[in-house]
PDB file of C-alpha atoms in Angstrom:
ATOM      1  CA  UNK A   1    -112.705 -57.286   6.940  1.00 35.00           C
ATOM      2  CA  UNK A   2    -113.058 -55.570   3.599  1.00 35.00           C
ATOM      3  CA  UNK A   3    -110.056 -53.926   2.016  1.00 38.00           C
ATOM      4  CA  UNK A   4    -111.598 -50.479   2.251  1.00 35.00           C
ATOM      5  CA  UNK A   5    -111.803 -50.738   6.026  1.00 37.00           C
ATOM      6  CA  UNK A   6    -108.518 -52.530   6.605  1.00 36.00           C
ATOM      7  CA  UNK A   7    -104.968 -52.015   5.426  1.00 36.00           C
ATOM      8  CA  UNK A   8    -106.060 -50.139   2.323  1.00 37.00           C
ATOM      9  CA  UNK A   9    -107.759 -47.580   4.506  1.00 37.00           C
ATOM     10  CA  UNK A  10    -104.557 -46.995   6.385  1.00 35.00           C
ATOM     11  CA  UNK A  11    -102.674 -46.449   3.153  1.00 38.00           C
ATOM     12  CA  UNK A  12    -104.790 -43.313   2.805  1.00 41.00           C
ATOM     13  CA  UNK A  13    -103.816 -42.151   6.271  1.00 39.00           C
ATOM     14  CA  UNK A  14    -102.154 -38.734   6.116  1.00 43.00           C
ATOM     15  CA  UNK A  15    -100.190 -37.009   8.834  1.00 40.00           C
ATOM     16  CA  UNK A  16    -101.737 -33.983  10.539  1.00 40.00           C
ATOM     17  CA  UNK A  17    -100.650 -30.479   9.670  1.00 38.00           C
ATOM     18  CA  UNK A  18     -97.264 -29.917  11.191  1.00 39.00           C
ATOM     19  CA  UNK A  19     -96.939 -33.616  12.085  1.00 40.00           C
ATOM     20  CA  UNK A  20     -94.192 -35.916  10.969  1.00 42.00           C
ATOM     21  CA  UNK A  21     -96.312 -38.998  10.288  1.00 47.00           C
ATOM     22  CA  UNK A  22     -96.493 -40.646   6.874  1.00 56.00           C
ATOM     23  CA  UNK A  23     -98.672 -43.050   4.956  1.00 66.00           C
ATOM     24  CA  UNK A  24     -98.436 -46.708   5.961  1.00 75.00           C
ATOM     25  CA  UNK A  25     -98.089 -49.199   3.130  1.00 81.00           C
ATOM     26  CA  UNK A  26     -98.903 -52.878   3.462  1.00 86.00           C
ATOM     27  CA  UNK A  27     -95.329 -53.851   4.394  1.00 87.00           C
ATOM     28  CA  UNK A  28     -95.166 -51.243   7.135  1.00 85.00           C
ATOM     29  CA  UNK A  29     -98.511 -52.315   8.551  1.00 86.00           C
ATOM     30  CA  UNK A  30     -97.269 -55.895   8.629  1.00 90.00           C
ATOM     31  CA  UNK A  31     -94.058 -54.832  10.376  1.00 90.00           C
ATOM     32  CA  UNK A  32     -96.064 -52.867  12.936  1.00 90.00           C
ATOM     33  CA  UNK A  33     -98.260 -55.899  13.569  1.00 90.00           C
ATOM     34  CA  UNK A  34     -95.187 -58.066  14.217  1.00 93.00           C
ATOM     35  CA  UNK A  35     -93.767 -55.354  16.461  1.00 93.00           C
ATOM     36  CA  UNK A  36     -96.971 -55.365  18.466  1.00 93.00           C
ATOM     37  CA  UNK A  37     -96.850 -59.153  18.824  1.00 94.00           C
ATOM     38  CA  UNK A  38     -93.288 -58.911  20.101  1.00 93.00           C
ATOM     39  CA  UNK A  39     -94.209 -56.294  22.690  1.00 93.00           C
ATOM     40  CA  UNK A  40     -97.168 -58.386  23.848  1.00 93.00           C
ATOM     41  CA  UNK A  41     -94.829 -61.345  24.307  1.00 94.00           C
ATOM     42  CA  UNK A  42     -92.353 -59.324  26.341  1.00 93.00           C
ATOM     43  CA  UNK A  43     -95.091 -57.848  28.521  1.00 93.00           C
ATOM     44  CA  UNK A  44     -96.439 -61.363  29.133  1.00 93.00           C
ATOM     45  CA  UNK A  45     -93.018 -62.617  30.239  1.00 94.00           C
ATOM     46  CA  UNK A  46     -92.606 -59.750  32.686  1.00 93.00           C
ATOM     47  CA  UNK A  47     -96.177 -60.242  33.896  1.00 92.00           C
ATOM     48  CA  UNK A  48     -95.261 -63.773  34.988  1.00 94.00           C
ATOM     49  CA  UNK A  49     -92.240 -62.370  36.851  1.00 93.00           C
ATOM     50  CA  UNK A  50     -94.526 -60.031  38.756  1.00 93.00           C
ATOM     51  CA  UNK A  51     -96.773 -62.936  39.654  1.00 93.00           C
ATOM     52  CA  UNK A  52     -93.772 -64.885  40.951  1.00 95.00           C
ATOM     53  CA  UNK A  53     -92.839 -62.337  43.632  1.00 96.00           C
ATOM     54  CA  UNK A  54     -96.489 -61.967  44.652  1.00 96.00           C
ATOM     55  CA  UNK A  55     -96.703 -65.734  45.038  1.00 96.00           C
ATOM     56  CA  UNK A  56     -93.558 -65.739  47.175  1.00 96.00           C
ATOM     57  CA  UNK A  57     -95.142 -63.160  49.465  1.00 97.00           C
ATOM     58  CA  UNK A  58     -98.325 -65.179  49.861  1.00 96.00           C
ATOM     59  CA  UNK A  59     -96.437 -68.417  50.489  1.00 97.00           C
ATOM     60  CA  UNK A  60     -94.116 -66.921  53.114  1.00 97.00           C
ATOM     61  CA  UNK A  61     -97.070 -65.309  54.877  1.00 97.00           C
ATOM     62  CA  UNK A  62     -98.812 -68.667  54.887  1.00 96.00           C
ATOM     63  CA  UNK A  63     -95.744 -70.304  56.456  1.00 96.00           C
ATOM     64  CA  UNK A  64     -95.572 -67.609  59.130  1.00 96.00           C
ATOM     65  CA  UNK A  65     -99.252 -68.133  59.917  1.00 95.00           C
ATOM     66  CA  UNK A  66     -98.726 -71.882  60.210  1.00 95.00           C
ATOM     67  CA  UNK A  67     -95.849 -71.415  62.648  1.00 96.00           C
ATOM     68  CA  UNK A  68     -97.436 -68.660  64.745  1.00 95.00           C
ATOM     69  CA  UNK A  69    -100.807 -70.380  65.058  1.00 95.00           C
ATOM     70  CA  UNK A  70     -99.422 -73.903  65.494  1.00 94.00           C
ATOM     71  CA  UNK A  71    -100.122 -73.710  69.214  1.00 93.00           C
ATOM     72  CA  UNK A  72    -101.331 -71.138  71.765  1.00 92.00           C
ATOM     73  CA  UNK A  73     -97.819 -70.863  73.167  1.00 91.00           C
ATOM     74  CA  UNK A  74     -96.133 -70.287  69.775  1.00 93.00           C
ATOM     75  CA  UNK A  75     -94.428 -66.921  69.343  1.00 92.00           C
ATOM     76  CA  UNK A  76     -95.925 -64.174  67.187  1.00 93.00           C
ATOM     77  CA  UNK A  77     -92.425 -63.153  66.068  1.00 94.00           C
ATOM     78  CA  UNK A  78     -92.671 -64.962  62.682  1.00 95.00           C
ATOM     79  CA  UNK A  79     -95.576 -62.698  61.770  1.00 95.00           C
ATOM     80  CA  UNK A  80     -93.381 -59.676  62.450  1.00 94.00           C
ATOM     81  CA  UNK A  81     -90.402 -60.976  60.516  1.00 95.00           C
ATOM     82  CA  UNK A  82     -92.505 -61.978  57.529  1.00 96.00           C
ATOM     83  CA  UNK A  83     -93.582 -58.348  57.165  1.00 95.00           C
ATOM     84  CA  UNK A  84     -89.968 -57.400  56.465  1.00 95.00           C
ATOM     85  CA  UNK A  85     -89.662 -60.267  53.991  1.00 96.00           C
ATOM     86  CA  UNK A  86     -92.818 -59.185  52.192  1.00 97.00           C
ATOM     87  CA  UNK A  87     -91.428 -55.647  52.020  1.00 97.00           C
ATOM     88  CA  UNK A  88     -88.327 -57.040  50.300  1.00 97.00           C
ATOM     89  CA  UNK A  89     -90.513 -58.875  47.782  1.00 97.00           C
ATOM     90  CA  UNK A  90     -92.424 -55.637  47.213  1.00 97.00           C
ATOM     91  CA  UNK A  91     -89.180 -53.831  46.397  1.00 97.00           C
ATOM     92  CA  UNK A  92     -88.197 -56.566  43.935  1.00 96.00           C
ATOM     93  CA  UNK A  93     -91.610 -56.543  42.316  1.00 96.00           C
ATOM     94  CA  UNK A  94     -91.639 -52.757  42.049  1.00 96.00           C
ATOM     95  CA  UNK A  95     -88.370 -52.883  40.122  1.00 95.00           C
ATOM     96  CA  UNK A  96     -89.781 -55.564  37.842  1.00 95.00           C
ATOM     97  CA  UNK A  97     -92.951 -53.564  37.329  1.00 96.00           C
ATOM     98  CA  UNK A  98     -90.955 -50.644  35.927  1.00 94.00           C
ATOM     99  CA  UNK A  99     -89.653 -52.953  33.214  1.00 93.00           C
ATOM    100  CA  UNK A 100     -93.070 -54.500  32.640  1.00 94.00           C
ATOM    101  CA  UNK A 101     -94.593 -51.046  32.341  1.00 93.00           C
ATOM    102  CA  UNK A 102     -92.320 -50.221  29.392  1.00 93.00           C
ATOM    103  CA  UNK A 103     -93.671 -53.111  27.320  1.00 92.00           C
ATOM    104  CA  UNK A 104     -97.233 -52.602  28.583  1.00 91.00           C
ATOM    105  CA  UNK A 105     -97.146 -48.933  27.646  1.00 91.00           C
ATOM    106  CA  UNK A 106     -95.920 -49.649  24.128  1.00 91.00           C
ATOM    107  CA  UNK A 107     -98.649 -52.246  23.562  1.00 93.00           C
ATOM    108  CA  UNK A 108    -101.309 -49.903  24.863  1.00 89.00           C
ATOM    109  CA  UNK A 109     -99.961 -47.040  22.773  1.00 90.00           C
ATOM    110  CA  UNK A 110    -100.202 -49.071  19.565  1.00 90.00           C
ATOM    111  CA  UNK A 111    -103.657 -50.355  20.495  1.00 88.00           C
ATOM    112  CA  UNK A 112    -105.159 -46.945  21.173  1.00 86.00           C
ATOM    113  CA  UNK A 113    -103.498 -45.070  18.324  1.00 85.00           C
ATOM    114  CA  UNK A 114    -103.384 -47.685  15.569  1.00 85.00           C
ATOM    115  CA  UNK A 115    -105.733 -50.604  16.118  1.00 85.00           C
ATOM    116  CA  UNK A 116    -108.602 -48.732  17.777  1.00 82.00           C
ATOM    117  CA  UNK A 117    -108.937 -46.133  14.957  1.00 80.00           C
ATOM    118  CA  UNK A 118    -108.584 -48.976  12.455  1.00 79.00           C
ATOM    119  CA  UNK A 119    -111.490 -50.882  13.999  1.00 80.00           C
ATOM    120  CA  UNK A 120    -113.581 -47.731  14.302  1.00 78.00           C
ATOM    121  CA  UNK A 121    -112.870 -46.827  10.644  1.00 71.00           C
ATOM    122  CA  UNK A 122    -111.625 -43.507  11.991  1.00 61.00           C
ATOM    123  CA  UNK A 123    -108.553 -42.809   9.919  1.00 58.00           C
ATOM    124  CA  UNK A 124    -107.517 -39.824  11.967  1.00 59.00           C
ATOM    125  CA  UNK A 125    -104.012 -39.779  13.378  1.00 53.00           C
ATOM    126  CA  UNK A 126    -103.308 -38.526  16.840  1.00 54.00           C
ATOM    127  CA  UNK A 127    -102.353 -34.834  16.680  1.00 49.00           C
ATOM    128  CA  UNK A 128     -99.488 -35.717  19.013  1.00 56.00           C
ATOM    129  CA  UNK A 129     -97.869 -37.776  16.229  1.00 78.00           C
ATOM    130  CA  UNK A 130     -98.071 -41.072  18.070  1.00 83.00           C
ATOM    131  CA  UNK A 131     -95.558 -42.684  15.711  1.00 85.00           C
ATOM    132  CA  UNK A 132     -92.922 -40.178  16.807  1.00 86.00           C
ATOM    133  CA  UNK A 133     -93.609 -40.866  20.471  1.00 86.00           C
ATOM    134  CA  UNK A 134     -93.237 -44.596  19.906  1.00 89.00           C
ATOM    135  CA  UNK A 135     -90.113 -44.128  17.791  1.00 89.00           C
ATOM    136  CA  UNK A 136     -88.466 -41.978  20.455  1.00 89.00           C
ATOM    137  CA  UNK A 137     -89.279 -44.617  23.057  1.00 88.00           C
ATOM    138  CA  UNK A 138     -87.325 -47.114  20.965  1.00 90.00           C
ATOM    139  CA  UNK A 139     -84.459 -44.739  20.222  1.00 91.00           C
ATOM    140  CA  UNK A 140     -84.079 -43.589  23.827  1.00 90.00           C
ATOM    141  CA  UNK A 141     -85.744 -46.230  26.013  1.00 89.00           C
ATOM    142  CA  UNK A 142     -86.452 -45.165  29.561  1.00 90.00           C
ATOM    143  CA  UNK A 143     -88.732 -45.948  32.458  1.00 92.00           C
ATOM    144  CA  UNK A 144     -92.132 -44.334  32.215  1.00 91.00           C
ATOM    145  CA  UNK A 145     -92.778 -44.150  35.949  1.00 92.00           C
ATOM    146  CA  UNK A 146     -90.636 -43.665  39.030  1.00 94.00           C
ATOM    147  CA  UNK A 147     -89.745 -46.435  41.445  1.00 96.00           C
ATOM    148  CA  UNK A 148     -92.021 -44.997  44.144  1.00 95.00           C
ATOM    149  CA  UNK A 149     -95.013 -44.782  41.804  1.00 95.00           C
ATOM    150  CA  UNK A 150     -94.312 -48.343  40.755  1.00 96.00           C
ATOM    151  CA  UNK A 151     -94.257 -49.444  44.385  1.00 97.00           C
ATOM    152  CA  UNK A 152     -97.484 -47.578  45.078  1.00 96.00           C
ATOM    153  CA  UNK A 153     -99.222 -49.352  42.209  1.00 95.00           C
ATOM    154  CA  UNK A 154     -98.140 -52.761  43.419  1.00 96.00           C
ATOM    155  CA  UNK A 155     -99.399 -51.940  46.910  1.00 97.00           C
ATOM    156  CA  UNK A 156    -102.786 -50.923  45.525  1.00 96.00           C
ATOM    157  CA  UNK A 157    -103.065 -53.968  43.300  1.00 94.00           C
ATOM    158  CA  UNK A 158    -101.694 -56.743  45.548  1.00 94.00           C
ATOM    159  CA  UNK A 159     -99.515 -55.916  48.503  1.00 97.00           C
ATOM    160  CA  UNK A 160    -102.010 -53.751  50.354  1.00 96.00           C
ATOM    161  CA  UNK A 161    -104.137 -56.859  50.897  1.00 96.00           C
ATOM    162  CA  UNK A 162    -101.121 -58.954  51.888  1.00 97.00           C
ATOM    163  CA  UNK A 163     -99.909 -56.378  54.416  1.00 97.00           C
ATOM    164  CA  UNK A 164    -103.428 -55.978  55.810  1.00 97.00           C
ATOM    165  CA  UNK A 165    -103.773 -59.733  56.295  1.00 96.00           C
ATOM    166  CA  UNK A 166    -100.363 -59.899  57.965  1.00 96.00           C
ATOM    167  CA  UNK A 167    -101.260 -57.086  60.377  1.00 96.00           C
ATOM    168  CA  UNK A 168    -104.637 -58.634  61.259  1.00 96.00           C
ATOM    169  CA  UNK A 169    -103.020 -62.032  61.793  1.00 96.00           C
ATOM    170  CA  UNK A 170    -100.457 -60.525  64.165  1.00 96.00           C
ATOM    171  CA  UNK A 171    -103.035 -58.559  66.162  1.00 95.00           C
ATOM    172  CA  UNK A 172    -105.275 -61.611  66.322  1.00 94.00           C
ATOM    173  CA  UNK A 173    -102.404 -63.740  67.580  1.00 94.00           C
ATOM    174  CA  UNK A 174    -101.490 -61.504  70.507  1.00 93.00           C
ATOM    175  CA  UNK A 175    -105.162 -60.965  71.389  1.00 94.00           C
ATOM    176  CA  UNK A 176    -106.259 -64.608  71.606  1.00 93.00           C
ATOM    177  CA  UNK A 177    -103.073 -66.526  72.468  1.00 91.00           C
ATOM    178  CA  UNK A 178    -102.238 -68.024  74.848  1.00 91.00           C
ATOM    179  CA  UNK A 179    -105.499 -66.839  76.428  1.00 90.00           C
ATOM    180  CA  UNK A 180    -107.979 -64.127  75.456  1.00 91.00           C
ATOM    181  CA  UNK A 181    -106.601 -60.675  76.189  1.00 89.00           C
ATOM    182  CA  UNK A 182    -107.674 -59.164  79.476  1.00 83.00           C
ATOM    183  CA  UNK A 183    -106.026 -55.746  79.934  1.00 84.00           C
ATOM    184  CA  UNK A 184    -104.089 -53.147  77.952  1.00 82.00           C
ATOM    185  CA  UNK A 185    -100.968 -53.819  79.984  1.00 89.00           C
ATOM    186  CA  UNK A 186    -101.158 -57.448  78.925  1.00 91.00           C
ATOM    187  CA  UNK A 187    -101.333 -56.353  75.281  1.00 92.00           C
ATOM    188  CA  UNK A 188     -98.039 -54.456  75.556  1.00 92.00           C
ATOM    189  CA  UNK A 189     -96.462 -57.358  77.425  1.00 92.00           C
ATOM    190  CA  UNK A 190     -97.383 -59.818  74.685  1.00 92.00           C
ATOM    191  CA  UNK A 191     -96.191 -57.478  71.941  1.00 93.00           C
ATOM    192  CA  UNK A 192     -92.734 -57.108  73.499  1.00 93.00           C
ATOM    193  CA  UNK A 193     -89.865 -58.753  71.632  1.00 92.00           C
ATOM    194  CA  UNK A 194     -86.965 -59.536  73.921  1.00 89.00           C
ATOM    195  CA  UNK A 195     -85.626 -56.242  75.301  1.00 92.00           C
ATOM    196  CA  UNK A 196     -87.824 -54.189  72.941  1.00 94.00           C
ATOM    197  CA  UNK A 197     -90.943 -52.978  74.789  1.00 95.00           C
ATOM    198  CA  UNK A 198     -94.340 -53.801  73.363  1.00 93.00           C
ATOM    199  CA  UNK A 199     -95.271 -50.147  72.910  1.00 94.00           C
ATOM    200  CA  UNK A 200     -92.248 -49.656  70.618  1.00 96.00           C
ATOM    201  CA  UNK A 201     -93.097 -52.787  68.607  1.00 95.00           C
ATOM    202  CA  UNK A 202     -96.702 -51.691  68.117  1.00 96.00           C
ATOM    203  CA  UNK A 203     -95.632 -48.145  67.212  1.00 96.00           C
ATOM    204  CA  UNK A 204     -93.223 -49.518  64.617  1.00 96.00           C
ATOM    205  CA  UNK A 205     -96.003 -51.680  63.178  1.00 96.00           C
ATOM    206  CA  UNK A 206     -98.356 -48.720  62.866  1.00 96.00           C
ATOM    207  CA  UNK A 207     -95.642 -46.630  61.176  1.00 97.00           C
ATOM    208  CA  UNK A 208     -94.644 -49.554  58.937  1.00 97.00           C
ATOM    209  CA  UNK A 209     -98.133 -50.148  57.575  1.00 97.00           C
ATOM    210  CA  UNK A 210     -99.050 -46.464  57.630  1.00 97.00           C
ATOM    211  CA  UNK A 211     -96.108 -45.712  55.321  1.00 97.00           C
ATOM    212  CA  UNK A 212     -97.320 -48.260  52.752  1.00 96.00           C
ATOM    213  CA  UNK A 213    -100.856 -46.865  52.917  1.00 97.00           C
ATOM    214  CA  UNK A 214     -99.589 -43.306  52.463  1.00 97.00           C
ATOM    215  CA  UNK A 215     -97.459 -44.355  49.493  1.00 97.00           C
ATOM    216  CA  UNK A 216    -100.453 -46.074  47.861  1.00 97.00           C
ATOM    217  CA  UNK A 217    -102.622 -42.964  48.274  1.00 96.00           C
ATOM    218  CA  UNK A 218     -99.872 -40.634  47.011  1.00 96.00           C
ATOM    219  CA  UNK A 219     -99.199 -42.748  43.914  1.00 95.00           C
ATOM    220  CA  UNK A 220    -102.913 -42.985  43.173  1.00 94.00           C
ATOM    221  CA  UNK A 221    -103.169 -39.210  43.200  1.00 93.00           C
ATOM    222  CA  UNK A 222    -100.275 -38.971  40.758  1.00 91.00           C
ATOM    223  CA  UNK A 223    -101.859 -41.541  38.450  1.00 89.00           C
ATOM    224  CA  UNK A 224    -105.218 -39.801  38.540  1.00 88.00           C
ATOM    225  CA  UNK A 225    -103.551 -36.453  37.849  1.00 86.00           C
ATOM    226  CA  UNK A 226    -101.896 -37.913  34.761  1.00 82.00           C
ATOM    227  CA  UNK A 227    -104.643 -40.201  33.496  1.00 76.00           C
ATOM    228  CA  UNK A 228    -107.698 -38.309  34.710  1.00 71.00           C
ATOM    229  CA  UNK A 229    -110.685 -40.061  36.206  1.00 56.00           C
ATOM    230  CA  UNK A 230    -110.167 -43.193  34.082  1.00 58.00           C
ATOM    231  CA  UNK A 231    -109.565 -46.382  35.959  1.00 54.00           C
ATOM    232  CA  UNK A 232    -106.223 -48.027  35.350  1.00 54.00           C
ATOM    233  CA  UNK A 233    -103.347 -46.558  33.396  1.00 59.00           C
ATOM    234  CA  UNK A 234    -103.091 -45.735  29.725  1.00 60.00           C
ATOM    235  CA  UNK A 235    -100.455 -44.736  27.262  1.00 63.00           C
ATOM    236  CA  UNK A 236     -96.855 -44.045  28.105  1.00 64.00           C
ATOM    237  CA  UNK A 237     -96.880 -43.905  31.898  1.00 64.00           C
TER     238      UNK A 237
END
């Protein structure tokens, strides 16, 4: 990269009228580059933590499937209990995602407001004074999304598929084992868990999975309202 299109170009970068930005010298550009590398590292570490809880969910569901489908007479109860365990992993992962989103947002903010204009040779600062936004995020760090939005995102990205597979596995189990289902009354009888009638168990399952689906749709609407029609999330949020 030639000097005119690289750091030297950014030394000519002026703040917008009314903005509080300033010219970046070579030392400041270097410091910003190191800052970006640090944020990428932190986001990578938290990304692996997200993957860990997703892996736990998949593994536990696999164990439940192995137990429930081990024989025609095996109980379908493990497939019910694993749903609660997966929900716990979802809660843990949603909390971790809120932390991950802080580092992700900072990386994305620097990329779109510093590196992208640099590569495009467009030395025009964001009228929103992006440096001030980033500085305030360091001075007063806070979550950029709520816990429920975080949970909704994780459902849309991973857990919606896991919950769907768990529900299909449970329905398939009570339909085919120990013999193919014959009547509706037999369906309720197989779904019963001890003193809990089958109708109540099935109703709880529908409400359980319906709540996750509703949360995913609600969070998607919030994300689209904030980020427009663009896929994914950008910036601080």
